[in-house]
Coordinates of C-alpha atoms and ligand atoms in Angstrom, one line a residue:
M6 CA 119.8 -73.0 81.1
D7 CA 119.3 -74.1 77.4
N8 CA 119.3 -72.4 74.2
R9 CA 115.9 -73.6 73.5
N10 CA 112.6 -72.5 74.9
I11 CA 111.3 -74.7 78.1
I12 CA 107.7 -75.3 77.7
L13 CA 105.6 -76.1 80.7
I14 CA 102.2 -78.1 79.7
G15 CA 99.8 -79.9 82.0
F16 CA 96.3 -79.9 83.4
M17 CA 94.6 -76.6 84.7
G18 CA 96.1 -76.2 88.3
S19 CA 99.2 -78.1 87.8
G20 CA 101.2 -75.2 88.7
K21 CA 102.7 -74.1 85.2
T22 CA 102.7 -70.5 85.7
T23 CA 103.8 -70.7 89.2
L24 CA 106.8 -72.9 88.2
G25 CA 107.4 -71.0 84.8
K26 CA 107.8 -67.5 86.7
W27 CA 110.2 -69.2 89.2
L28 CA 112.3 -70.8 86.7
A29 CA 112.6 -67.8 84.5
N30 CA 113.7 -65.8 87.6
A31 CA 116.2 -68.4 88.5
W32 CA 117.8 -68.8 85.1
G33 CA 117.2 -65.0 84.1
T34 CA 115.3 -65.7 81.2
E35 CA 112.1 -64.3 79.9
F36 CA 108.6 -65.7 81.1
C37 CA 105.8 -66.2 78.6
D38 CA 102.3 -67.6 79.5
T39 CA 100.2 -68.1 76.5
D40 CA 97.0 -67.4 78.2
E41 CA 98.1 -64.1 79.6
R42 CA 99.5 -63.0 76.2
I43 CA 96.2 -64.0 74.5
E44 CA 94.1 -61.9 77.3
R45 CA 96.5 -58.9 76.7
K46 CA 96.2 -58.9 73.0
E47 CA 92.4 -59.4 73.0
G48 CA 92.1 -56.9 76.0
R49 CA 89.5 -59.4 77.8
T50 CA 89.7 -62.5 80.0
I51 CA 89.8 -66.0 78.6
Q52 CA 86.2 -66.2 80.4
T53 CA 84.9 -63.3 78.4
I54 CA 86.6 -64.7 75.3
F55 CA 84.9 -68.2 75.8
Q56 CA 81.5 -66.4 76.6
E57 CA 81.4 -63.9 73.8
E58 CA 83.2 -65.8 70.8
G59 CA 83.2 -69.6 71.8
E60 CA 85.8 -72.1 72.5
A61 CA 86.9 -72.6 68.8
Y62 CA 87.8 -69.0 68.5
F63 CA 90.1 -69.3 71.7
R64 CA 91.7 -72.4 70.3
A65 CA 92.7 -70.7 67.2
L66 CA 94.2 -67.9 69.1
E67 CA 96.4 -70.5 70.8
T68 CA 97.8 -71.8 67.5
K69 CA 98.4 -68.3 66.4
T70 CA 100.4 -67.5 69.7
L71 CA 102.7 -70.5 69.2
Q72 CA 103.3 -69.3 65.4
E73 CA 104.0 -65.8 66.7
L74 CA 106.4 -67.2 69.4
L75 CA 108.3 -69.3 66.5
A76 CA 108.5 -66.3 64.4
E77 CA 109.9 -63.8 66.9
G78 CA 112.4 -66.4 67.9
T79 CA 111.5 -66.2 71.7
R80 CA 113.8 -67.8 74.1
A81 CA 112.0 -68.1 77.1
V82 CA 110.2 -70.4 79.9
I83 CA 106.7 -70.8 78.2
S84 CA 103.7 -72.0 80.1
V85 CA 100.7 -72.9 77.9
G86 CA 96.9 -73.4 78.7
G87 CA 96.0 -77.0 79.7
G88 CA 94.0 -77.4 76.5
L89 CA 96.8 -76.3 73.9
P90 CA 98.7 -79.6 73.4
V91 CA 95.3 -81.3 72.4
K92 CA 95.5 -80.0 68.8
Q93 CA 97.9 -81.9 66.7
E94 CA 99.1 -78.8 64.9
N95 CA 99.9 -77.1 68.4
R96 CA 102.0 -80.3 69.3
E97 CA 104.0 -80.1 66.1
L98 CA 104.8 -76.4 67.0
L99 CA 105.6 -76.9 70.4
C100 CA 107.9 -79.7 69.2
R101 CA 109.5 -77.0 67.1
L102 CA 109.7 -74.4 69.9
G103 CA 111.9 -76.2 72.5
I104 CA 111.5 -78.8 75.2
C105 CA 108.2 -79.7 76.4
V106 CA 107.8 -80.5 80.3
Y107 CA 104.9 -82.1 81.6
L108 CA 103.8 -81.2 85.1
R109 CA 102.0 -84.3 86.2
T110 CA 99.7 -83.7 89.3
T111 CA 97.2 -86.3 90.9
K112 CA 93.5 -85.3 90.7
Q113 CA 93.4 -85.1 94.4
E114 CA 96.0 -82.3 94.2
L115 CA 94.1 -80.9 91.2
M116 CA 90.7 -81.0 93.1
R117 CA 92.4 -79.1 95.9
R118 CA 94.0 -76.2 93.8
L119 CA 90.9 -75.8 91.7
E120 CA 87.8 -76.1 94.1
N121 CA 87.3 -72.5 94.5
D122 CA 88.4 -71.3 90.9
S123 CA 86.2 -69.3 88.9
T124 CA 88.4 -68.3 86.2
R125 CA 88.3 -71.4 84.1
P126 CA 85.2 -71.8 81.8
L127 CA 85.9 -75.5 81.2
L128 CA 85.4 -76.2 84.9
A129 CA 82.6 -73.8 85.9
G130 CA 79.1 -75.0 86.9
G131 CA 79.9 -77.7 89.6
Q132 CA 80.8 -81.4 89.4
L133 CA 84.5 -80.5 89.6
A134 CA 85.5 -84.2 90.0
Q135 CA 83.7 -85.3 87.1
K136 CA 84.9 -82.6 84.6
I137 CA 88.5 -83.3 85.7
D138 CA 88.0 -87.1 85.0
R139 CA 86.4 -86.4 81.7
L140 CA 89.2 -83.9 80.4
M141 CA 92.0 -86.1 82.3
A142 CA 90.8 -89.1 80.2
E143 CA 91.0 -87.2 77.0
R144 CA 94.3 -85.5 77.7
K145 CA 96.5 -87.9 79.9
E146 CA 98.3 -89.7 76.9
I147 CA 98.4 -86.6 74.9
Y148 CA 100.5 -84.9 77.6
E149 CA 102.5 -87.8 78.1
T150 CA 103.4 -88.3 74.5
A151 CA 104.1 -84.4 73.9
A152 CA 106.4 -84.4 76.7
D153 CA 110.1 -84.8 76.4
I154 CA 110.3 -84.7 80.3
I155 CA 107.4 -85.5 82.8
L156 CA 107.8 -84.2 86.3
D157 CA 105.6 -85.5 89.1
T158 CA 104.8 -82.3 90.9
D159 CA 102.8 -83.5 94.0
G160 CA 104.6 -82.4 97.4
M161 CA 107.2 -80.8 95.3
Q162 CA 108.4 -77.3 95.9
P163 CA 109.5 -74.9 93.0
A164 CA 113.2 -75.2 94.1
D165 CA 112.9 -79.0 94.0
M166 CA 111.4 -79.0 90.6
Q167 CA 114.0 -76.8 89.2
Y168 CA 116.8 -78.8 90.5
A169 CA 114.9 -81.8 89.0
L170 CA 114.6 -80.3 85.7
E171 CA 117.9 -79.1 85.5
G172 CA 119.1 -82.7 85.7
F173 CA 116.5 -83.8 83.2
I174 CA 117.3 -81.2 80.9
K175 CA 121.2 -82.0 81.0
Q176 CA 120.3 -85.5 80.1
H177 CA 117.8 -84.6 77.2
V178 CA 120.5 -82.1 75.8
R179 CA 123.2 -84.9 76.1
A180 CA 120.8 -87.5 74.6
A181 CA 120.0 -85.2 71.4
E182 CA 123.8 -84.4 70.8
Ligands
S3P225 C1 92.2 -74.6 79.4 C2 93.0 -74.3 80.3 C3 93.4 -72.7 80.8 C4 93.0 -71.9 79.6 C5 91.5 -72.1 79.3 C6 91.4 -73.6 78.8 C7 91.9 -75.9 79.0 O1 94.7 -72.7 81.2 O2 93.7 -71.9 78.8 O3 90.6 -71.8 80.4 O4 91.3 -76.2 78.2 O5 92.5 -76.7 80.0 P1 95.5 -73.1 82.5 O6 95.7 -74.5 82.1 O7 96.6 -72.1 82.6 O8 94.4 -72.9 83.6

């Protein structure tokens, strides 16, 4: 599709992994998920890493993962953890890695997708709506400014998003030339 990485950013539950796998399959490129890569390297789940080492340790692993992807010269569709773009250093690395696509999702849709989730430590322990509100207030602008492309995902099927994205990427590439 493009000779740079396509990076999917957005809140937990915005569908980064699902769309990432779909796009990689459609475009015949590799798919990489930073959370999966961290879990594989650490041999434990994100939840266990948070429990045993704390969030700061996990955040350092996210930065290390981006540095490794850059060094490896990966050409892929990459989905990154929802909190990864919060760190300025990571946003700089994302910029160098490729085109950032923000999957923007309404709170209502996020609630629906996350209400039965038990894998995300930052949402554990109830009061999901308040937790989404608090994190979204911190992150909304960060996602929007880190993004080269914003895709509103509510009601969209992967094929619709692929189509929209291909149009955006063509425009983006032309604008950058
Ligand atoms: C996090 C999002 C998660 C995972 C971790 C922290 C966050 O990834 O990296 O639980 O801070 O938003 P997903 O966005 O893939 O759920």
